[in-house]
Short mmCIF file of C-alpha atoms in Angstrom, two decimals:
data_model
loop_
_atom_site.label_atom_id
_atom_site.label_comp_id
_atom_site.label_asym_id
_atom_site.label_seq_id
_atom_site.Cartn_x
_atom_site.Cartn_y
_atom_site.Cartn_z
CA MET A 359 131.77 137.85 63.16
CA LYS A 360 135.25 139.25 63.67
CA PHE A 361 136.12 142.80 64.47
CA THR A 362 139.35 144.64 64.30
CA SER A 363 140.78 146.04 67.49
CA LYS A 364 140.03 149.55 66.29
CA ILE A 365 137.77 151.46 68.65
CA PHE A 366 134.75 152.84 66.85
CA ASN A 367 132.56 155.75 67.80
CA SER A 368 134.98 156.82 70.44
CA HIS A 369 134.21 159.70 72.76
CA PRO A 370 134.63 163.19 71.40
CA SER A 371 138.35 163.77 71.26
CA SER A 372 138.72 165.71 74.49
CA ASP A 373 137.16 165.65 77.93
CA GLY A 374 136.09 169.21 77.29
CA ASP A 375 134.05 168.17 74.24
CA PHE A 376 132.54 165.26 76.11
CA PHE A 377 131.68 167.55 79.03
CA LEU A 378 129.94 170.01 76.72
CA GLY A 379 128.09 167.23 74.90
CA MET A 380 126.87 165.82 78.20
CA LYS A 381 125.92 169.21 79.57
CA LYS A 382 123.74 169.87 76.55
CA ILE A 383 121.94 166.55 76.88
CA LEU A 384 121.64 166.62 80.66
CA GLY A 385 120.64 170.25 81.08
CA PHE A 386 123.15 170.57 83.95
CA LYS A 387 126.86 170.19 84.54
CA PRO A 388 128.18 166.71 85.25
CA LYS A 389 130.41 166.56 88.33
CA ASN A 390 132.23 163.27 87.94
CA LEU A 391 132.79 162.89 84.21
CA GLU A 392 134.24 159.39 84.62
CA ILE A 393 130.85 157.97 85.60
CA TYR A 394 129.30 159.34 82.41
CA LYS A 395 132.09 157.93 80.32
CA LYS A 396 131.33 154.51 81.77
CA ALA A 397 127.70 154.93 80.68
CA PHE A 398 128.88 154.82 77.05
CA LEU A 399 131.47 152.09 77.33
CA HIS A 400 130.47 148.95 75.45
CA ARG A 401 131.67 145.61 76.82
CA SER A 402 133.55 144.95 73.57
CA VAL A 403 136.17 147.51 74.65
CA ASN A 404 137.03 145.11 77.46
CA LYS A 405 138.20 147.78 79.89
CA LYS A 406 138.93 146.99 83.52
CA ASP A 407 139.23 149.24 86.56
CA ALA A 408 142.23 149.35 88.91
CA ASP A 409 140.89 146.31 90.80
CA GLY A 410 140.42 144.30 87.63
CA ASN A 411 136.62 144.65 87.53
CA PRO A 412 135.12 144.87 84.03
CA MET A 413 134.06 148.40 83.12
CA ASN A 414 131.11 148.90 80.82
CA TYR A 415 127.63 150.42 80.87
CA GLU A 416 125.73 147.28 81.87
CA ARG A 417 125.79 147.83 85.63
CA LEU A 418 124.75 151.46 85.20
CA GLU A 419 121.95 150.30 82.89
CA PHE A 420 120.67 148.03 85.70
CA LEU A 421 120.64 151.00 88.08
CA GLY A 422 119.11 153.47 85.62
CA ASP A 423 116.37 151.06 84.61
CA SER A 424 115.27 150.81 88.22
CA MET A 425 115.39 154.57 88.87
CA LEU A 426 113.50 155.32 85.66
CA GLY A 427 110.75 152.90 86.71
CA THR A 428 110.48 154.53 90.12
CA ILE A 429 110.13 158.06 88.80
CA ILE A 430 107.60 157.02 86.16
CA SER A 431 105.69 155.20 88.92
CA LYS A 432 105.55 158.34 91.03
CA HIS A 433 104.40 160.42 88.07
CA LEU A 434 101.62 157.97 87.22
CA TYR A 435 100.62 157.68 90.89
CA ASN A 436 100.13 161.44 91.08
CA GLU A 437 98.61 161.95 87.64
CA VAL A 438 96.11 159.11 87.65
CA PRO A 439 94.48 158.97 91.09
CA GLU A 440 91.73 156.72 89.73
CA GLY A 441 94.11 154.09 88.35
CA ASP A 442 94.56 150.93 90.40
CA GLU A 443 97.80 148.98 90.83
CA GLY A 444 97.19 146.93 87.67
CA TYR A 445 96.55 150.04 85.60
CA LEU A 446 99.67 151.78 86.93
CA THR A 447 101.79 148.72 86.17
CA LYS A 448 100.46 148.52 82.62
CA MET A 449 100.98 152.22 81.94
CA ARG A 450 104.49 152.15 83.34
CA SER A 451 105.44 149.25 81.11
CA LYS A 452 104.21 151.23 78.09
CA VAL A 453 106.37 154.22 79.02
CA VAL A 454 109.50 152.18 79.69
CA SER A 455 109.04 149.74 76.80
CA ARG A 456 112.21 148.78 74.96
CA LYS A 457 110.85 150.42 71.82
CA HIS A 458 110.16 153.67 73.63
CA LEU A 459 113.56 153.77 75.32
CA ASN A 460 115.30 153.14 72.01
CA GLU A 461 113.42 156.09 70.55
CA LEU A 462 114.50 158.30 73.45
CA GLY A 463 118.14 157.31 73.12
CA LYS A 464 118.01 157.86 69.38
CA ASP A 465 116.43 161.30 69.65
CA LEU A 466 119.20 162.36 72.01
CA GLY A 467 121.79 160.99 69.60
CA LEU A 468 123.48 158.99 72.33
CA LEU A 469 125.10 156.54 69.92
CA ARG A 470 127.72 159.11 68.97
CA PHE A 471 129.19 158.88 72.47
CA VAL A 472 129.40 155.09 72.56
CA GLU A 473 132.89 153.65 72.75
CA SER A 474 133.08 150.16 71.28
CA ARG A 475 135.09 147.73 69.17
CA ILE A 476 131.99 146.88 67.20
CA PRO A 477 131.20 149.16 64.26
CA LYS A 478 128.14 151.34 64.81
CA THR A 479 126.30 149.65 61.96
CA HIS A 480 126.49 146.26 63.69
CA PHE A 481 124.52 147.35 66.72
CA GLY A 482 120.85 146.48 66.97
CA GLU A 483 118.21 148.97 68.03
CA ASN A 484 118.59 148.23 71.74
CA ILE A 485 121.89 150.01 72.14
CA HIS A 486 119.98 153.33 72.13
CA GLY A 487 117.72 152.38 75.04
CA ASN A 488 120.51 150.64 76.92
CA VAL A 489 122.79 153.66 77.02
CA PHE A 490 119.82 155.90 77.80
CA GLU A 491 119.18 153.82 80.93
CA ALA A 492 122.90 153.77 81.74
CA LEU A 493 122.93 157.55 81.49
CA ILE A 494 120.17 157.73 84.13
CA GLY A 495 122.24 155.41 86.32
CA ALA A 496 125.20 157.77 85.91
CA ILE A 497 123.11 160.80 86.89
CA TYR A 498 121.88 158.93 89.97
CA LEU A 499 125.43 158.20 91.14
CA ASP A 500 126.84 161.59 90.16
CA ARG A 501 124.10 163.96 91.29
CA GLY A 502 121.50 161.94 93.18
CA TYR A 503 117.79 161.45 93.02
CA ALA A 504 116.61 165.03 92.44
CA TYR A 505 118.66 165.42 89.24
CA CYS A 506 117.36 162.09 87.94
CA GLU A 507 113.82 163.24 88.52
CA LYS A 508 114.46 166.53 86.74
CA PHE A 509 116.13 164.83 83.79
CA ILE A 510 113.39 162.21 83.45
CA ASN A 511 110.73 164.89 83.69
CA GLU A 512 112.32 166.91 80.92
CA ARG A 513 113.43 164.05 78.71
CA VAL A 514 110.78 161.40 79.17
CA ILE A 515 107.65 162.64 80.90
CA GLU A 516 107.11 166.07 79.35
CA PRO A 517 107.90 165.12 75.76
CA TYR A 518 106.47 161.59 75.72
CA VAL A 519 104.06 160.77 78.50
CA ASP A 520 100.59 161.71 77.34
CA ILE A 521 98.28 159.55 79.39
CA GLU A 522 95.36 159.82 77.00
CA GLN A 523 97.57 158.78 74.11
CA LEU A 524 99.06 155.90 76.12
CA GLU A 525 95.54 154.72 76.90
CA GLY A 526 94.73 154.84 73.21
CA LYS A 527 91.90 157.33 73.74
CA VAL A 528 93.49 159.84 71.41
CA ILE A 529 95.43 158.54 68.47
CA SER A 530 98.24 160.76 67.38
CA TYR A 531 97.48 164.01 65.63
CA LYS A 532 100.25 163.20 63.21
CA SER A 533 98.38 160.13 62.00
CA LEU A 534 95.16 162.16 61.68
CA VAL A 535 96.98 164.70 59.52
CA ILE A 536 98.68 162.07 57.36
CA GLU A 537 95.40 160.25 56.84
CA TRP A 538 93.73 163.47 55.75
CA CYS A 539 96.53 164.34 53.30
CA GLN A 540 96.46 160.87 51.78
CA LYS A 541 92.70 160.98 51.30
CA GLN A 542 92.97 164.41 49.71
CA LYS A 543 95.96 163.32 47.67
CA THR A 544 97.69 166.43 49.00
CA PRO A 545 101.49 166.30 49.33
CA PHE A 546 102.88 166.93 52.82
CA SER A 547 106.22 166.96 54.54
CA TYR A 548 107.65 167.24 58.04
CA ASN A 549 110.98 169.03 58.08
CA VAL A 550 112.76 168.45 61.36
CA TYR A 551 115.96 170.20 62.38
CA GLU A 552 117.87 170.77 65.59
CA ASP A 553 117.16 174.20 67.01
CA THR A 554 118.61 174.49 70.44
CA GLY A 555 119.01 178.25 70.48
CA ASN A 556 119.98 179.50 73.90
CA ASP A 557 118.44 176.56 75.73
CA GLU A 558 120.55 174.30 77.84
CA LEU A 559 118.44 171.39 76.64
CA LYS A 560 118.55 170.14 73.07
CA HIS A 561 115.47 171.17 71.10
CA PHE A 562 113.97 170.19 67.78
CA ALA A 563 111.97 172.37 65.43
CA VAL A 564 109.52 171.16 62.82
CA LYS A 565 107.92 172.76 59.80
CA LEU A 566 104.84 170.99 58.55
CA THR A 567 104.14 171.72 54.89
CA ILE A 568 100.83 170.66 53.42
CA GLY A 569 99.99 171.29 49.76
CA GLY A 570 103.02 173.53 49.38
CA ARG A 571 102.09 175.80 52.33
CA ILE A 572 103.81 175.85 55.71
CA LEU A 573 100.74 175.10 57.80
CA ALA A 574 102.34 174.80 61.23
CA LYS A 575 105.63 175.12 63.07
CA ALA A 576 106.54 173.72 66.45
CA ARG A 577 109.48 173.30 68.74
CA ALA A 578 110.00 170.73 71.49
CA THR A 579 112.56 168.61 73.30
CA SER A 580 112.05 165.59 71.04
CA LYS A 581 111.41 165.09 67.34
CA LYS A 582 108.26 163.14 68.01
CA LYS A 583 106.86 165.74 70.36
CA ALA A 584 107.63 168.58 67.96
CA GLU A 585 105.93 166.72 65.11
CA GLU A 586 102.94 165.98 67.30
CA LYS A 587 102.68 169.64 68.36
CA ALA A 588 102.84 170.85 64.76
CA SER A 589 100.31 168.22 63.73
CA LYS A 590 97.92 169.28 66.45
CA ARG A 591 98.14 172.89 65.25
CA ALA A 592 97.69 171.88 61.63
CA TYR A 593 94.82 169.62 62.66
CA PHE A 594 92.93 172.49 64.22
CA ALA A 595 93.65 174.70 61.22
CA LEU A 596 92.32 172.02 58.90
CA GLN A 597 89.55 170.87 61.20
CA ASN A 598 86.67 172.53 59.39
CA ARG A 599 87.77 171.10 56.12
CA MET A 600 88.40 167.69 57.66
CA GLU A 601 85.00 167.57 59.29
CA ASN A 602 83.24 168.63 56.11
CA GLN A 603 84.78 165.89 54.01
CA MET B 169 83.47 133.26 102.94
CA LYS B 170 81.36 135.99 104.47
CA PHE B 171 82.53 138.68 106.80
CA THR B 172 80.65 140.97 109.06
CA SER B 173 80.86 144.67 108.43
CA LYS B 174 82.88 145.10 111.60
CA ILE B 175 86.27 146.66 110.99
CA PHE B 176 89.03 144.50 112.39
CA ASN B 177 92.50 145.53 113.43
CA SER B 178 91.58 149.16 113.20
CA HIS B 179 94.17 151.86 113.72
CA PRO B 180 95.17 152.68 117.26
CA SER B 181 92.27 154.58 118.71
CA SER B 182 93.63 158.09 118.25
CA ASP B 183 95.74 159.89 115.66
CA GLY B 184 98.19 160.56 118.46
CA ASP B 185 98.70 156.84 119.08
CA PHE B 186 99.03 156.16 115.37
CA PHE B 187 101.56 158.99 115.04
CA LEU B 188 103.65 157.59 117.90
CA GLY B 189 103.43 154.06 116.52
CA MET B 190 104.60 155.29 113.11
CA LYS B 191 107.35 157.44 114.55
CA LYS B 192 108.77 154.45 116.39
CA ILE B 193 108.79 152.30 113.27
CA LEU B 194 109.99 155.01 110.91
CA GLY B 195 112.66 156.53 113.11
CA PHE B 196 111.39 160.02 112.17
CA LYS B 197 108.21 162.04 112.43
CA PRO B 198 105.61 161.57 109.70
CA LYS B 199 104.39 164.87 108.23
CA ASN B 200 101.20 163.91 106.46
CA LEU B 201 99.64 161.22 108.64
CA GLU B 202 96.83 160.56 106.12
CA ILE B 203 99.28 159.04 103.64
CA TYR B 204 100.49 156.56 106.24
CA LYS B 205 96.93 155.65 107.17
CA LYS B 206 96.30 154.79 103.55
CA ALA B 207 99.30 152.46 103.64
CA PHE B 208 97.39 150.25 106.10
CA LEU B 209 93.96 150.41 104.51
CA HIS B 210 92.86 147.07 103.09
CA ARG B 211 90.59 147.13 100.04
CA SER B 212 87.89 145.28 102.03
CA VAL B 213 87.17 148.53 103.90
CA ASN B 214 85.98 149.92 100.58
CA LYS B 215 86.85 153.52 101.35
CA LYS B 216 86.72 156.23 98.69
CA ASP B 217 88.28 159.67 98.56
CA ALA B 218 86.36 162.91 97.92
CA ASP B 219 86.49 162.26 94.15
CA GLY B 220 85.16 158.75 94.50
CA ASN B 221 88.52 157.02 93.90
CA PRO B 222 89.05 153.81 95.87
CA MET B 223 91.41 154.26 98.81
CA ASN B 224 93.60 151.37 99.88
CA TYR B 225 97.26 150.46 100.15
CA GLU B 226 97.62 148.84 96.73
CA ARG B 227 98.74 151.94 94.81
CA LEU B 228 101.25 152.80 97.54
CA GLU B 229 102.51 149.22 97.41
CA PHE B 230 103.19 149.66 93.68
CA LEU B 231 105.19 152.80 94.40
CA GLY B 232 107.06 151.40 97.40
CA ASP B 233 107.99 148.21 95.57
CA SER B 234 109.68 150.27 92.88
CA MET B 235 111.53 152.56 95.30
CA LEU B 236 112.71 149.62 97.39
CA GLY B 237 114.12 147.96 94.27
CA THR B 238 115.96 151.14 93.31
CA ILE B 239 117.61 151.63 96.68
CA ILE B 240 118.62 147.97 96.93
CA SER B 241 120.03 148.28 93.40
CA LYS B 242 122.16 151.24 94.40
CA HIS B 243 123.41 149.45 97.51
CA LEU B 244 124.38 146.35 95.53
CA TYR B 245 125.98 148.49 92.81
CA ASN B 246 128.23 150.14 95.38
CA GLU B 247 128.92 147.09 97.52
CA VAL B 248 129.68 144.59 94.78
CA PRO B 249 131.83 146.32 92.16
CA GLU B 250 132.75 142.95 90.66
CA GLY B 251 129.15 141.82 90.11
CA ASP B 252 127.76 142.10 86.59
CA GLU B 253 124.20 143.04 85.66
CA GLY B 254 122.97 139.45 85.94
CA TYR B 255 124.49 139.04 89.39
CA LEU B 256 123.01 142.33 90.62
CA THR B 257 119.57 141.34 89.33
CA LYS B 258 119.74 137.97 91.07
CA MET B 259 120.90 139.44 94.36
CA ARG B 260 118.24 142.13 94.29
CA SER B 261 115.52 139.57 93.74
CA LYS B 262 116.77 137.66 96.79
CA VAL B 263 116.59 140.77 98.97
CA VAL B 264 113.13 141.80 97.79
CA SER B 265 111.68 138.29 97.65
CA ARG B 266 108.09 137.96 98.85
CA LYS B 267 109.27 135.74 101.69
CA HIS B 268 111.84 138.26 102.83
CA LEU B 269 109.43 141.20 102.69
CA ASN B 270 106.86 139.26 104.68
CA GLU B 271 109.50 138.64 107.34
CA LEU B 272 110.34 142.35 107.45
CA GLY B 273 106.70 143.39 107.80
CA LYS B 274 106.18 140.78 110.50
CA ASP B 275 109.23 141.83 112.52
CA LEU B 276 107.96 145.40 112.51
CA GLY B 277 104.52 144.20 113.63
CA LEU B 278 102.81 146.10 110.84
CA LEU B 279 99.69 143.93 110.89
CA ARG B 280 98.46 145.66 114.04
CA PHE B 281 97.97 148.87 112.05
CA VAL B 282 96.00 147.28 109.21
CA GLU B 283 92.41 148.40 108.86
CA SER B 284 90.24 145.76 107.22
CA ARG B 285 86.86 144.03 107.20
CA ILE B 286 88.60 140.68 107.05
CA PRO B 287 89.64 139.17 110.37
CA LYS B 288 93.39 139.12 110.93
CA THR B 289 93.45 135.34 110.96
CA HIS B 290 92.10 135.16 107.42
CA PHE B 291 95.01 136.99 105.87
CA GLY B 292 97.76 135.02 104.17
CA GLU B 293 101.44 135.73 104.73
CA ASN B 294 101.67 138.33 101.98
CA ILE B 295 99.82 141.03 103.87
CA HIS B 296 103.02 141.66 105.88
CA GLY B 297 105.17 142.33 102.82
CA ASN B 298 102.45 144.24 101.02
CA VAL B 299 101.98 146.80 103.77
CA PHE B 300 105.74 147.01 104.24
CA GLU B 301 106.05 148.08 100.59
CA ALA B 302 103.07 150.42 100.96
CA LEU B 303 104.79 152.01 103.94
CA ILE B 304 107.84 152.76 101.78
CA GLY B 305 105.51 154.30 99.17
CA ALA B 306 104.03 156.48 101.90
CA ILE B 307 107.48 157.64 103.05
CA TYR B 308 108.37 158.49 99.44
CA LEU B 309 105.31 160.71 99.04
CA ASP B 310 105.49 162.22 102.51
CA ARG B 311 109.21 162.86 102.92
CA GLY B 312 110.90 162.11 99.61
CA TYR B 313 113.78 160.00 98.45
CA ALA B 314 116.33 160.66 101.21
CA TYR B 315 114.01 159.45 103.97
CA CYS B 316 113.21 156.31 101.97
CA GLU B 317 116.89 155.60 101.62
CA LYS B 318 117.50 156.10 105.34
CA PHE B 319 114.54 153.90 106.29
CA ILE B 320 115.54 151.13 103.89
CA ASN B 321 119.13 151.29 105.10
CA GLU B 322 118.07 150.93 108.71
CA ARG B 323 115.24 148.46 108.23
CA VAL B 324 116.33 146.31 105.33
CA ILE B 325 119.98 146.69 104.44
CA GLU B 326 121.68 146.87 107.81
CA PRO B 327 119.71 144.12 109.52
CA TYR B 328 119.24 141.78 106.56
CA VAL B 329 121.54 142.32 103.64
CA ASP B 330 124.62 140.24 104.20
CA ILE B 331 126.05 139.67 100.76
CA GLU B 332 128.05 136.60 101.74
CA GLN B 333 125.00 135.04 103.29
CA LEU B 334 122.87 135.89 100.26
CA GLU B 335 125.45 134.24 98.07
CA GLY B 336 125.30 131.16 100.26
CA LYS B 337 129.01 131.40 101.10
CA VAL B 338 128.32 131.63 104.83
CA ILE B 339 125.36 129.78 106.24
CA SER B 340 123.80 131.39 109.25
CA TYR B 341 125.64 131.30 112.55
CA LYS B 342 122.35 130.44 114.20
CA SER B 343 122.18 127.19 112.28
CA LEU B 344 125.81 126.40 113.17
CA VAL B 345 125.02 126.90 116.85
CA ILE B 346 121.82 124.84 116.72
CA GLU B 347 123.59 122.03 114.93
CA TRP B 348 126.32 121.98 117.56
CA CYS B 349 123.82 121.92 120.45
CA GLN B 350 121.86 119.10 118.88
CA LYS B 351 124.97 117.03 118.32
CA GLN B 352 126.06 117.64 121.91
CA LYS B 353 122.53 117.02 123.17
CA THR B 354 122.89 120.31 125.02
CA PRO B 355 119.69 122.31 125.63
CA PHE B 356 119.63 125.83 124.22
CA SER B 357 117.19 128.71 123.97
CA TYR B 358 116.93 132.08 122.29
CA ASN B 359 114.99 134.57 124.41
CA VAL B 360 113.94 137.54 122.34
CA TYR B 361 112.32 140.63 123.76
CA GLU B 362 111.69 144.17 122.60
CA ASP B 363 114.26 146.53 124.02
CA THR B 364 113.95 149.89 122.41
CA GLY B 365 115.42 151.90 125.26
CA ASN B 366 116.03 155.48 124.23
CA ASP B 367 116.32 154.70 120.54
CA GLU B 368 113.92 156.19 118.06
CA LEU B 369 114.00 152.89 116.17
CA LYS B 370 112.49 149.70 117.54
CA HIS B 371 115.15 147.29 118.77
CA PHE B 372 115.21 143.66 119.79
CA ALA B 373 117.42 142.05 122.38
CA VAL B 374 118.32 138.39 122.56
CA LYS B 375 119.76 136.18 125.27
CA LEU B 376 121.23 132.94 124.02
CA THR B 377 121.35 130.27 126.72
CA ILE B 378 123.31 127.10 126.08
CA GLY B 379 123.48 124.33 128.64
CA GLY B 380 121.95 126.57 131.31
CA ARG B 381 124.50 129.39 130.82
CA ILE B 382 123.83 132.71 129.11
CA LEU B 383 126.50 132.43 126.47
CA ALA B 384 125.78 135.58 124.46
CA LYS B 385 123.58 138.64 124.31
CA ALA B 386 122.89 140.89 121.37
CA ARG B 387 120.71 143.78 120.34
CA ALA B 388 119.64 144.80 116.84
CA THR B 389 116.85 146.32 114.78
CA SER B 390 115.30 142.96 113.90
CA LYS B 391 114.77 139.68 115.72
CA LYS B 392 116.65 137.75 113.07
CA LYS B 393 119.62 140.08 113.14
CA ALA B 394 119.81 140.04 116.94
CA GLU B 395 119.70 136.23 116.97
CA GLU B 396 122.36 136.08 114.29
CA LYS B 397 124.59 138.49 116.21
CA ALA B 398 124.24 136.52 119.43
CA SER B 399 124.87 133.27 117.54
CA LYS B 400 128.02 134.66 115.98
CA ARG B 401 129.32 135.62 119.44
CA ALA B 402 128.40 132.25 120.89
CA TYR B 403 129.95 130.56 117.88
CA PHE B 404 133.31 132.18 118.50
CA ALA B 405 133.08 131.39 122.22
CA LEU B 406 132.37 127.76 121.40
CA GLN B 407 134.70 127.58 118.44
CA ASN B 408 137.51 125.68 120.10
CA ARG B 409 135.15 123.08 121.43
CA MET B 410 133.32 122.87 118.10
CA GLU B 411 136.51 122.39 116.16
CA ASN B 412 137.81 119.75 118.54
CA GLN B 413 134.69 117.59 118.31
#
C-alpha cells in the first residue's frame, strides 16, 4: 500500500486550538504541550528529535499502558477486598482490554488529533486505544501521578468500571431494554449528542425514545455510560410491565 | 508435607522492633504499620480480617508488581530516549525478572519478617521477590506514589539498573577481576559486612583483597553493588597489569 506524503488528520491548525482541545479532554490545563503532541504522532510521519531519535506515540503508549494498569489495580484492590490476586488480575485485564481501550479512545474522539501520513480510513481499531494509552503517558510526564489518577478516575473508572457488570452478575440495562422492545415489537431509539455545557470534561447526553415517547434522559462522561444510565431509568419505569409479561 | 501449627519466622517480638526494622529498610517512617505487616503474612497463617476476607501478602504483591513496573518504565523512558517500545519492554522485563526481584528481597533480608506456618527452609526462592513486591504495594497504600518512586530509586534503580550492563555491553567488573585472579593464580576475597553507620538506609561495605593486599573498598545500598564498585576500582588499579598480560 502506498501513501502520498500528505499529512492527514493533522493537529488543529494552531497550538491554541490544540491546547483547548486537550484541556477539554483532560479536564485540566496541559503544561508542556509538546509532550501531548507526541502522544498523537504516528510513526508514519517519521519525525525525529534534535538528537535524531524517532518521535512518535509508541514510547508514551508503553508508559501509559503501565500507569493505567497500576491505577486500575489500586482501584480494584480497594473496591474488592474479598478478591484474591487471581481475581484482581482477571478483572484488571477486562478493564484494560484492547477492545475497551479502543472504545474509550473513540468516545473521546482522539483520532481527530492524530498526525499521520496514513489516511484515517486505513487505520484499524487499535489506533484509538493506542493513543488513549499514549495520552496517559503524556499526562504522567507532564503533570505526574496525581493527575493521571484523576484523569483515569474520571475517564475510565467512573464511566466504565462497574464491578458487578464486569463479573457478569448484571447484564447491561441497555440489553434488557432492547430485548423488551423487540419482544413487544415496540420501536425504540437512543439519540446521543455531545452536551458539555459548562463542564470542563466532555459530556454526552442521551434521549431514549420507546414507542414514540421519550422515556428517559441521561447525561454522562461517555456515550456508553449515558446510554446505560438512561436504560436503567427506562428499565425501572417499564419494570412493572416487563415483569408482568 | 505436613506442618505443625507453630508460626515460624514471626515478626520481631514487638511493634516497636518491627517499626524500626521497616524504617531501616524503607528509609522513612511507616505510617500505618498494619499494612506493612500484611506484606509479610504468608497465606499459610490463614488470617482473616474483620469481614472474613483472607489476609496475606498476595494482593499487595499484585499491586506492588504493577507499581514497580510503572516506575521502571518511567526511568527507562527518560534514560533511553533512543529506545523504542520493544526495547523498553525488553529492558523492563530484565529489571523486574523473578531472579532479580528475589535477589533484591534477599539482599534486604526480608525473609526474617515473614510470618508463616511453613518453616523458612521449605520456601523456594520466589518468596524473596514476592514479599519485595508486596512491600512496594504496602508503601503505595501507606504513603502514595512519591514514596514508592523514592524507594524504588534507592533500592532498585540506583544499585541495580545499569543500562549498559543490562544490554550486555559491559560485563561485570567483578567477573573481570575474578578472571584475572584465576589466570594469575592469585588468591582473592570479597569481605562483605553491613555498615549502615548513620544512614537511614541499610548499607553494605566490601573489602576486596587480592594477593594478600586490600586493593579496594566500597560501600553501597546492596551487596552486589558494593562488590561491583570495589571491583571497578580494583580493575582500574590493576588495569595496566591486566592489559600487559
